[in-house]
Coordinates of C-alpha atoms in Angstrom, one line a residue:
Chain A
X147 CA 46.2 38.8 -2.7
X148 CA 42.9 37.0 -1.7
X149 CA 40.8 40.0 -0.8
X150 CA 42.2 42.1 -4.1
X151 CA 41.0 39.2 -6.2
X152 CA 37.2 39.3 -4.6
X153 CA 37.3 43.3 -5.3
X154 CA 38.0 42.6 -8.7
X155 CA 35.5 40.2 -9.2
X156 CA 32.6 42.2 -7.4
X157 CA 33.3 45.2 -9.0
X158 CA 33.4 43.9 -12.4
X159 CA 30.1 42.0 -11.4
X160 CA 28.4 44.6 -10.5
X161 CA 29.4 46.4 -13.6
X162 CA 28.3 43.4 -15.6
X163 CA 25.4 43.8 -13.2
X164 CA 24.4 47.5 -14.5
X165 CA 24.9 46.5 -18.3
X166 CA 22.1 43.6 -17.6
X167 CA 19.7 46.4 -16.9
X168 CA 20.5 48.7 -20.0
X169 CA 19.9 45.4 -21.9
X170 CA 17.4 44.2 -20.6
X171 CA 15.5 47.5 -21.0
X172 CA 15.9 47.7 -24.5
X173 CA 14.7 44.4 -24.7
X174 CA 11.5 44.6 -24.0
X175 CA 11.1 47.0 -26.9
X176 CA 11.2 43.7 -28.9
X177 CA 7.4 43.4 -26.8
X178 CA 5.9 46.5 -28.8
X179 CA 3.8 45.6 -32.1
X180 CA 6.0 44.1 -34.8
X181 CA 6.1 47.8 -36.5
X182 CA 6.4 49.6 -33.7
X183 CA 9.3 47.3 -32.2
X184 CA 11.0 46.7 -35.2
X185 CA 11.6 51.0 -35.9
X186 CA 12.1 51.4 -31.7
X187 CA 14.6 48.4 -32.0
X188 CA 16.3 49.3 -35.0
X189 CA 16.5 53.0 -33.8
X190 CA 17.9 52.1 -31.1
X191 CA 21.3 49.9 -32.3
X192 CA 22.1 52.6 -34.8
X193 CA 22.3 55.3 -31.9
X194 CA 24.1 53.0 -30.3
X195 CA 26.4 51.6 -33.0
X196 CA 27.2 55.0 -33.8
X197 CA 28.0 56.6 -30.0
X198 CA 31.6 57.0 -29.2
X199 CA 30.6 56.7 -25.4
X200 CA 28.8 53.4 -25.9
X201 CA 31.8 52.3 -28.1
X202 CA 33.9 52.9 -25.0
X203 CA 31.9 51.9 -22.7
X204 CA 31.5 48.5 -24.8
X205 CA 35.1 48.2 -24.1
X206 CA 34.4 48.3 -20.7
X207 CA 32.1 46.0 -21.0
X208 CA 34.3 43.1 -22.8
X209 CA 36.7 43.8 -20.2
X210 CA 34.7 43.2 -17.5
X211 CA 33.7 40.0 -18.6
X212 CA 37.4 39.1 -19.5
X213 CA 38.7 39.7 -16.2
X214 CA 35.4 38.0 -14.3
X215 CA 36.0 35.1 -15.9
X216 CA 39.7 35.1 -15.8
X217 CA 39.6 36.1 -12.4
X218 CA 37.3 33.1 -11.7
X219 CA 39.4 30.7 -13.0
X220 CA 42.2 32.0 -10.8
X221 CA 40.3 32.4 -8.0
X222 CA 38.8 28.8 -8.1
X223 CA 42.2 26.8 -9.4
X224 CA 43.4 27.9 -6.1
X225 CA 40.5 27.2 -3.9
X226 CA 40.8 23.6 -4.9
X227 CA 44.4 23.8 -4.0
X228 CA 43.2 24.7 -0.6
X229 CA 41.1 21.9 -0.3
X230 CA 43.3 19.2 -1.9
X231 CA 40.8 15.8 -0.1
X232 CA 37.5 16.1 -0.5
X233 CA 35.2 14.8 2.9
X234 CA 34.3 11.1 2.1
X235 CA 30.6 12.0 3.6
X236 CA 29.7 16.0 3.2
X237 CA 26.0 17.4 4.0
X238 CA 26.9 21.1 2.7
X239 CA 23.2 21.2 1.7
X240 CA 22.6 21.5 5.3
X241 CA 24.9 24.6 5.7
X242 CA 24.7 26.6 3.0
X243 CA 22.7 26.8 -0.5
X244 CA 23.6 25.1 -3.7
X245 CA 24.5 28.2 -5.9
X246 CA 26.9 30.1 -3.6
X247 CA 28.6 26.7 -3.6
X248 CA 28.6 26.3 -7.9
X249 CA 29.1 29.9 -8.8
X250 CA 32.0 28.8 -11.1
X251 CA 29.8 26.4 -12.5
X252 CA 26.7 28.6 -13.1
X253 CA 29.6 31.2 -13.9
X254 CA 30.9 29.0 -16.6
X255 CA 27.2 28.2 -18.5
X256 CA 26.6 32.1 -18.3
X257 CA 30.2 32.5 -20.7
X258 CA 29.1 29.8 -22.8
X259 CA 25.7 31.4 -23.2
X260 CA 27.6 34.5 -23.9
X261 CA 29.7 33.1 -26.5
X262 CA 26.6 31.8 -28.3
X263 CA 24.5 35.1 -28.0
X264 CA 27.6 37.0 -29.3
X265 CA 27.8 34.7 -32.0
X266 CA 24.3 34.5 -33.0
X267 CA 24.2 38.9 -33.4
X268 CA 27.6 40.6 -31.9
X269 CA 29.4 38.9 -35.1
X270 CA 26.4 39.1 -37.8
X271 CA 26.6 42.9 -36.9
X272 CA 30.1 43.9 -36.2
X273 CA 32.4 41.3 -37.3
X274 CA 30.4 40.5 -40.6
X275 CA 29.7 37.0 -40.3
X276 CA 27.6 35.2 -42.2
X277 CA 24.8 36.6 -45.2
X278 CA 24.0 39.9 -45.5
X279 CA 21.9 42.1 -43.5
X280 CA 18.6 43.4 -44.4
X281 CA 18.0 47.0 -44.2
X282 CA 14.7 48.8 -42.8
X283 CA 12.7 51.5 -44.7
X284 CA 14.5 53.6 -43.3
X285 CA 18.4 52.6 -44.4
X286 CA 19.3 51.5 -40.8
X287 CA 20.4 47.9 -40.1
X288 CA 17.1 46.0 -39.6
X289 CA 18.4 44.0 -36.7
X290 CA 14.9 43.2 -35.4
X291 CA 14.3 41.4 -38.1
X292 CA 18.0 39.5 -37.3
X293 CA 16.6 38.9 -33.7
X294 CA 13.2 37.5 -34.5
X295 CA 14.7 35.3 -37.5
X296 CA 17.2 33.7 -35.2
X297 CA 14.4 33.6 -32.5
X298 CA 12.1 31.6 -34.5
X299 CA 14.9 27.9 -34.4
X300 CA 13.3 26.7 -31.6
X301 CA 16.6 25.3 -30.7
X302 CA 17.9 28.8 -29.7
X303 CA 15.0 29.7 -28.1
X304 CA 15.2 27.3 -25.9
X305 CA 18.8 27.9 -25.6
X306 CA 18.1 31.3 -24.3
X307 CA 15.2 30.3 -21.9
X308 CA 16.6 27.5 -20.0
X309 CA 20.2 29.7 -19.9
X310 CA 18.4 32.4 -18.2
X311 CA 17.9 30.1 -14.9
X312 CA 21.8 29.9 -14.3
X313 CA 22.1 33.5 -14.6
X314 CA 19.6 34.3 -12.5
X315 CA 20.9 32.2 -9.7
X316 CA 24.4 33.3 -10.2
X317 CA 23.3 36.9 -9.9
X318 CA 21.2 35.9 -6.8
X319 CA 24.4 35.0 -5.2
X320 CA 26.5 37.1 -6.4
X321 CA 24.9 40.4 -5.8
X322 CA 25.0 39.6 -2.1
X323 CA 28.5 38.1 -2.1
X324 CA 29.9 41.2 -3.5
X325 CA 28.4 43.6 -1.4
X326 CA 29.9 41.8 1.4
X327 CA 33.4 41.6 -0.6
X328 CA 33.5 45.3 -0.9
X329 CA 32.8 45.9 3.0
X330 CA 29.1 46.1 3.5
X331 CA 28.4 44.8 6.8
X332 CA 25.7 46.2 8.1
X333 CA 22.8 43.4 8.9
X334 CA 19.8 45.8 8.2
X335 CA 21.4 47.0 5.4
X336 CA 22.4 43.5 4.3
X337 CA 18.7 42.4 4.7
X338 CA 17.5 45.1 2.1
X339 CA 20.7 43.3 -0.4
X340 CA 19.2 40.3 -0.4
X341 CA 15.9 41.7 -1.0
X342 CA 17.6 44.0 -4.0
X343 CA 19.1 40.6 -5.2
X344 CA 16.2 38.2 -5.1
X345 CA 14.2 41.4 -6.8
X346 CA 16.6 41.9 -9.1
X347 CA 17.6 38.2 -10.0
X348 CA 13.9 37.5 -10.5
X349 CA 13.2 40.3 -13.0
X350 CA 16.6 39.6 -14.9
X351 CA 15.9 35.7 -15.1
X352 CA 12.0 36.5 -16.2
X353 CA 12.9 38.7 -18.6
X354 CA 15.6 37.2 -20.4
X355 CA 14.3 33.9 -20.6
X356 CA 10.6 34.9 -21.5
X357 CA 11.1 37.2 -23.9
X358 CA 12.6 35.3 -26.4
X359 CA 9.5 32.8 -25.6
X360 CA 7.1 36.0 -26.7
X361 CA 9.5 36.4 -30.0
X362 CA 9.1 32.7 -31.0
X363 CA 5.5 32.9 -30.7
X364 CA 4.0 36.3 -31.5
X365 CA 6.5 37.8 -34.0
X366 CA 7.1 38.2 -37.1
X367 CA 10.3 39.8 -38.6
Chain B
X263 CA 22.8 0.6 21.5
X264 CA 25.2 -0.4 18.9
X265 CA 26.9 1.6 16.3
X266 CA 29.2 1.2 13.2
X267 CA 32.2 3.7 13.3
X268 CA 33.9 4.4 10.2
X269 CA 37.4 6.5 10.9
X270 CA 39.8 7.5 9.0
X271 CA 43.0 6.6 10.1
X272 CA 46.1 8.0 9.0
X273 CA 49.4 7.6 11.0
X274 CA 51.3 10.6 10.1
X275 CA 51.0 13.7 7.6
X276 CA 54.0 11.7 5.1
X277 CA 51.8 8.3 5.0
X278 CA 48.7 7.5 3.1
X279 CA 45.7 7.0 5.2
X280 CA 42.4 4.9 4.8
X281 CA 39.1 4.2 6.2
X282 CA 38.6 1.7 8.8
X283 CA 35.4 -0.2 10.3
X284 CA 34.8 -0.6 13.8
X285 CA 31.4 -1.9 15.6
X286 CA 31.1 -0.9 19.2
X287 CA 28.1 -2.4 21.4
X288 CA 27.3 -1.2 24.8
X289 CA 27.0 2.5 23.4
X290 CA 24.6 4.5 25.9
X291 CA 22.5 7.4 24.5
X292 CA 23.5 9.7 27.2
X293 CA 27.3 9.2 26.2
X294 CA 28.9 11.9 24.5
X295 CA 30.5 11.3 21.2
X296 CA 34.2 12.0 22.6
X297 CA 33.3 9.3 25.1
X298 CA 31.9 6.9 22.9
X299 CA 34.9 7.2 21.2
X300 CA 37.2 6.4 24.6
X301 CA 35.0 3.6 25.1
X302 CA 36.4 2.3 21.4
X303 CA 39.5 2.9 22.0
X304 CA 39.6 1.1 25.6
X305 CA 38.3 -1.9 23.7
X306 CA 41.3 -1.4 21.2
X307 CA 43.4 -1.4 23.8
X308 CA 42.6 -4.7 25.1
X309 CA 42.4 -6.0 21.7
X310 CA 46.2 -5.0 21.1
X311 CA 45.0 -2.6 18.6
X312 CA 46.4 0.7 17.9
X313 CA 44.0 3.8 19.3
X314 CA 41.9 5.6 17.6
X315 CA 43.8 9.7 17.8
X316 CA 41.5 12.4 18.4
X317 CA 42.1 15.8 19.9
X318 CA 40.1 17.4 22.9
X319 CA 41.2 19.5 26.3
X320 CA 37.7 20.6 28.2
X321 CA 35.1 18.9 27.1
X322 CA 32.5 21.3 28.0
X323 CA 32.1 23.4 24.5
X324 CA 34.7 26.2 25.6
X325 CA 38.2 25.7 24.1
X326 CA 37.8 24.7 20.6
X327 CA 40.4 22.0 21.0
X328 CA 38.3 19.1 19.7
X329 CA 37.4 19.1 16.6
X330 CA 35.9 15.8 14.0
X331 CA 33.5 16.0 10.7
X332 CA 30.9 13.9 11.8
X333 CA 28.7 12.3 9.4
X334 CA 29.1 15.1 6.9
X335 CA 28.9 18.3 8.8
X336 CA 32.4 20.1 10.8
X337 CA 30.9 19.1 13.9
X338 CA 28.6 17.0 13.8
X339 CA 24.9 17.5 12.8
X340 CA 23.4 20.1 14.8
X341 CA 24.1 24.2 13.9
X342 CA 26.6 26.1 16.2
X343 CA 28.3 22.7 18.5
X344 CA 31.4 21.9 19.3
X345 CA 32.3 17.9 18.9
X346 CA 32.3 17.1 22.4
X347 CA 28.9 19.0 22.6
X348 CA 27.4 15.9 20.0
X349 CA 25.9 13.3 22.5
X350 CA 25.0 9.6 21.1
X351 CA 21.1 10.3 21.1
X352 CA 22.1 12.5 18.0
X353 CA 21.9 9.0 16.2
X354 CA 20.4 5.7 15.5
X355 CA 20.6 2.0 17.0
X356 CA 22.6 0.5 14.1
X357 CA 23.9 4.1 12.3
X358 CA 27.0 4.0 10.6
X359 CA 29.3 7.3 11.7
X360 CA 31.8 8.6 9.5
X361 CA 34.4 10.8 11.3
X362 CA 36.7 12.4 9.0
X363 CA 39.9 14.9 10.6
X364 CA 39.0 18.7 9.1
X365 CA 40.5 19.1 5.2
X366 CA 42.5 21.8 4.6
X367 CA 45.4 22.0 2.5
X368 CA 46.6 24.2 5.8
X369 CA 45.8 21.6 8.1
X370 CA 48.2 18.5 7.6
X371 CA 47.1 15.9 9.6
X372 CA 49.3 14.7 12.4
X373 CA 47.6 11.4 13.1
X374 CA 44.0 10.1 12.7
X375 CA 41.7 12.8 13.7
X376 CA 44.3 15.2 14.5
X377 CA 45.0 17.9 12.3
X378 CA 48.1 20.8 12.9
X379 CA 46.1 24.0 13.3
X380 CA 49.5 25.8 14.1
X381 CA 48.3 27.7 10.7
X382 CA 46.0 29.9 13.0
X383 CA 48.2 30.6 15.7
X384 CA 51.0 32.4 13.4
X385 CA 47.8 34.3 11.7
X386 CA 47.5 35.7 15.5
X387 CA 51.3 36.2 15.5
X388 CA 51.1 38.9 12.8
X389 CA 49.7 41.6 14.8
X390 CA 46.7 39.7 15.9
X391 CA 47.7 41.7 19.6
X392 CA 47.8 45.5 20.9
X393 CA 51.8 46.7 21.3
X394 CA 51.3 48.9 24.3
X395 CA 53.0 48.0 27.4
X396 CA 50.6 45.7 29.5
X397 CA 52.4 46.5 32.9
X398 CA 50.1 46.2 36.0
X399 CA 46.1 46.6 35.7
X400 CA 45.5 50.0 34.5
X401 CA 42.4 51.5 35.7
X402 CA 39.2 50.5 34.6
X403 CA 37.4 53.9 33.7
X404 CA 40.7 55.5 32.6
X405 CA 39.6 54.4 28.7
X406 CA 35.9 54.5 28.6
X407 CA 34.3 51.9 26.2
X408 CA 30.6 52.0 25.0
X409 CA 28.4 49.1 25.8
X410 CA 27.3 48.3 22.5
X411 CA 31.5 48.6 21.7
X412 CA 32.1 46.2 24.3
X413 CA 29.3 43.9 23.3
X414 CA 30.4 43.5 19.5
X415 CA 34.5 43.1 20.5
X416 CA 32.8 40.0 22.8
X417 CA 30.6 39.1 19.5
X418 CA 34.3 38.6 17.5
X419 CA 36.2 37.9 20.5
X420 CA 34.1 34.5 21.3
X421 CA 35.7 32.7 18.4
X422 CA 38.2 30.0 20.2
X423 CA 40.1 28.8 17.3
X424 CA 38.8 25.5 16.9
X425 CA 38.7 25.6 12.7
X426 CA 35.4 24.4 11.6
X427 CA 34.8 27.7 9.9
X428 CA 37.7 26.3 7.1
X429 CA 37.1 23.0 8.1
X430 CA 33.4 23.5 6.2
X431 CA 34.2 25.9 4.0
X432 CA 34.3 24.6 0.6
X433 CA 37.4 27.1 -0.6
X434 CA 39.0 26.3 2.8
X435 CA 38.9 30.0 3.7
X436 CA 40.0 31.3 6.9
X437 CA 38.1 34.9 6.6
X438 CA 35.8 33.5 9.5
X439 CA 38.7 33.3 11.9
X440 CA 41.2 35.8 11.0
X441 CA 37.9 38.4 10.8
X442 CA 37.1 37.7 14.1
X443 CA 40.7 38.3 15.4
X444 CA 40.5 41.8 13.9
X445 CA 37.2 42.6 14.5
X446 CA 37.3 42.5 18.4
X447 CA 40.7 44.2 18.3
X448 CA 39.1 46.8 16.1
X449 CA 36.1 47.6 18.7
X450 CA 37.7 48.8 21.4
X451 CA 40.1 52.3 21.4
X452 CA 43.3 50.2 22.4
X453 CA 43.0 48.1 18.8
X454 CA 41.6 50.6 16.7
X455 CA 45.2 52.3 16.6
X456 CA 47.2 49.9 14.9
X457 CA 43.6 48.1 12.5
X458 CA 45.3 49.7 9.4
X459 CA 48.5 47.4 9.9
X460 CA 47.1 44.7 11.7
X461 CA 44.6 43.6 9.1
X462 CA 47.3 44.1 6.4
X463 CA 49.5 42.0 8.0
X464 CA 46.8 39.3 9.8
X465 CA 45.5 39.2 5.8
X466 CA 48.9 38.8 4.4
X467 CA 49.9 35.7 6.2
X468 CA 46.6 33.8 6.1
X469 CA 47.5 33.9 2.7
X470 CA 51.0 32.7 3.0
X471 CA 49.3 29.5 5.1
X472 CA 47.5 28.5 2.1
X473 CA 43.6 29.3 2.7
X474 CA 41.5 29.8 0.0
X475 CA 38.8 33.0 -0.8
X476 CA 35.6 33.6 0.8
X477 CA 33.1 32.4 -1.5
X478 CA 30.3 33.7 1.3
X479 CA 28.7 30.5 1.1
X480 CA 27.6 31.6 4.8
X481 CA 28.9 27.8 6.0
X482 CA 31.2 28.7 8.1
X483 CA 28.6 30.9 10.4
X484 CA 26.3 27.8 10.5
X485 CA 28.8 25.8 11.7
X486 CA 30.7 28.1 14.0
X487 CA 30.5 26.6 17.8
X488 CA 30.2 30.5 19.0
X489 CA 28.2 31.6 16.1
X490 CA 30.3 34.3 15.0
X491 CA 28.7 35.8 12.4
X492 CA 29.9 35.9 8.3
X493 CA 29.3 40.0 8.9
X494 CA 32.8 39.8 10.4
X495 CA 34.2 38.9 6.9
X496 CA 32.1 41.8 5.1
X497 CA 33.7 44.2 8.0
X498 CA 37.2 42.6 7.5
X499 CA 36.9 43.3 3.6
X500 CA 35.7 47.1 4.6
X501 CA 38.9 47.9 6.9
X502 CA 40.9 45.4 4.2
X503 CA 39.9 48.3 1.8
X504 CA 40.2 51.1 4.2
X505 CA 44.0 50.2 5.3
X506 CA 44.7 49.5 1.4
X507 CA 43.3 52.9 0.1
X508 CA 44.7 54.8 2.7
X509 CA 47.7 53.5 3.2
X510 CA 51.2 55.9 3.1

């Protein structure tokens, strides 16, 4: 069903939403001194590593972004269908703005940036990959040191910068889109969603893409 | 002034189509699109040619019967017209005009500019009506209605059907319309009995004709010639959701 499809999509968004906070919160312990952050950091991935609530959540978590992006893919296949010829001349600039019209494609560079990230840490730490990894003074996985080492290729900086401006006009639009799709229709209470959006989208964008900016430059594993 | 029309013309749904080039002098400024248009095809005519199809009934903005993508935009470039409403001062001496039928998987095309909108009429035959017994005019006051009530069932009911909401839409989505069609049912006491089944049923078969999801890109509203607001698919999602979680 059309509508069942957009329910799934903003309810797994807006979970996806929630997780960006909780992640983005830890991250700016990575802003502390380079002692401080690094025992904060490291702290704070054991306790988490070894929570059976966070390990369930987590699964939660890959879920959601399994069925966004499944869902997505669905979801768009058949809206091309619905529009089988394109208009020869087409001035949707003038009607409505560029990201609610290329959510599948700022969509799509978020999962590639997710693939990347998970590679760069989620294997190193729980699937193994690669050398390894240091341990802190006191026995714990020193994963700040991880983060700042694969921080410092410019490359991946960069990466992780530039990657931040998709997401945050993906979560822009989508954080109003899916208030809507779940039954929110209420103009004055629509008006303080796009504020929340443009608020939130702002902070999410800023802070993923400068902090790994800060890391590059100011710290040292 | 003189302008260069470029139209698609297509003979029937089954055949291929294919822009064509026409230049038309003598165009006024104070002409209206539809009759600019007329004043082609009477020189067609003349010429032997075949005419150029295009649909239309009033002509004064009411009926949503006409209906072209003008130079980009479902239409034509101003916010909130119908096509007839689009008069030649809306372009240049010399402007080329590309008129394109609406696209929509759901809209064949019966010939040139003419699309079958039929699609929208069956949504409306799924419940898109009261069952009670009409009979003679009951009395007014006998089901009292609020104001504001009355004022948001007129806010849904102005939509006339003409399809520039999926004619715009990127996804083709007909949430635009077939919100409307609920919504002004769902205002007033008489509707509000049967919403659950009506918006199950008015959702299922826009469906079945082929639209695509609401993406929210807020298009549709920008070009809607009544300005029916995309707050009408938010409220259809919310009784979507009602009728689905408390359905028996």
């Amino acid at each position: 069903m059309l509508i069942n499809r957009k329910y799934i999509m903003a309810i797994t968004g807006l979970f996806l939403c929630i997780f960006l906070i909780v992640h983005l919160s830890a991250n700016f312990l990575l802003l502390l001194p380079n002692n401080l952050a690094k025992e904060a950091y490291n702290t704070y991935s054991h306790l988490l590593r070894n929570n059976p609530l966070i390990s369930a959540v987590s699964i939660l978590l890959y879920l959601a972004i399994i069925f966004h992006s499944v869902m997505a893919l669905i979801i768009t296949l058949d809206n091309k269908k619905a529009k089988p010829q394109k208009y020869f001349m087409n001035y949707a600039q003038q009607n409505s703005s560029w990201n609610s019209r290329n959510m599948g494609l700022l969509g799509l560079m978020i999962l590639i940036f997710i693939i990347v990230h998970m590679a760069n840490f989620w294997a190193k730490v729980k699937l193994g990959y690669g050398p390894e990894l240091p341990i802190d003074s006191k026995g714990q996985i020193d994963i700040y040191s991880v983060v700042v080492t694969t921080l410092k290729n410019p490359f991946i900086t960069l990466f992780y910068t530039i990657l931040s401006i998709p997401l945050a006009m993906h979560l822009h639009h989508g954080v109003q889109s899916a208030a809507k799709t779940l039954g929110l229709y209420h103009k004055r209470y629509l008006k303080y969603v796009a504020l929340i959006a443009t608020f939130y989208s702002c902070v999410m964008g800023l802070g993923f893409g400068l902090i790994p900016l800060y890391i590059y430059f100011f710290s040292q594993g | 002034m003189r302008v260069n029309f470029k139209i698609w013309r297509q003979e029937s749904h089954q055949e291929e189509g294919s822009f064509k080039d026409y230049s038309v002098d003598n165009i006024t400024s104070d002409m209206s699109l539809l009759e600019a248009l007329d004043y082609l095809n009477e020189t067609l005519v003349l010429k032997d040619e075949k005419v150029v199809a295009f649909d239309y009934d009033c002509r004064e903005g009411i009926c949503g019967q006409c209906g072209i993508f003008v130079n980009g935009r479902a239409h034509g470039p101003h916010d909130n017209t119908t096509t007839c409403q689009v008069h030649m001062r809306s372009f240049e001496d010399g402007q080329t005009i590309v008129l394109e039928p609406w696209r929509a998987r759901a809209f064949p095309i019966v010939k040139d500019l003419i699309v079958d909108r039929s699609a929208l009429d069956r949504i409306i035959q799924k419940n898109g009506y009261i069952t009670v017994k009409t009979g003679g005019a009951g009395e007014a006051n006998s089901i009292l209605v609020a104001k504001k009530d009355a004022d948001k069932a007129m806010d849904a009911a102005a939509c006339i059907g003409c399809g520039a909401c999926i004619a715009t839409c990127k996804n083709s989505s007909a949430s635009l319309f077939t919100a409307a069609k609920i919504n002004h049912l769902d205002h007033l006491p008489q509707g509000k009995l049967e919403t659950n089944e009506r918006v199950m049923a008015m959702v299922s078969q826009m469906e079945l004709e082929n639209f695509g999801s609401c993406s929210f890109t807020g298009a549709c509203e920008i070009e809607c010639p009544q300005s029916i607001s995309i707050t009408e698919i938010a409220r259809m999602n919310n009784l979507f959701l009602k009728a689905k979680l408390t359905k028996e």
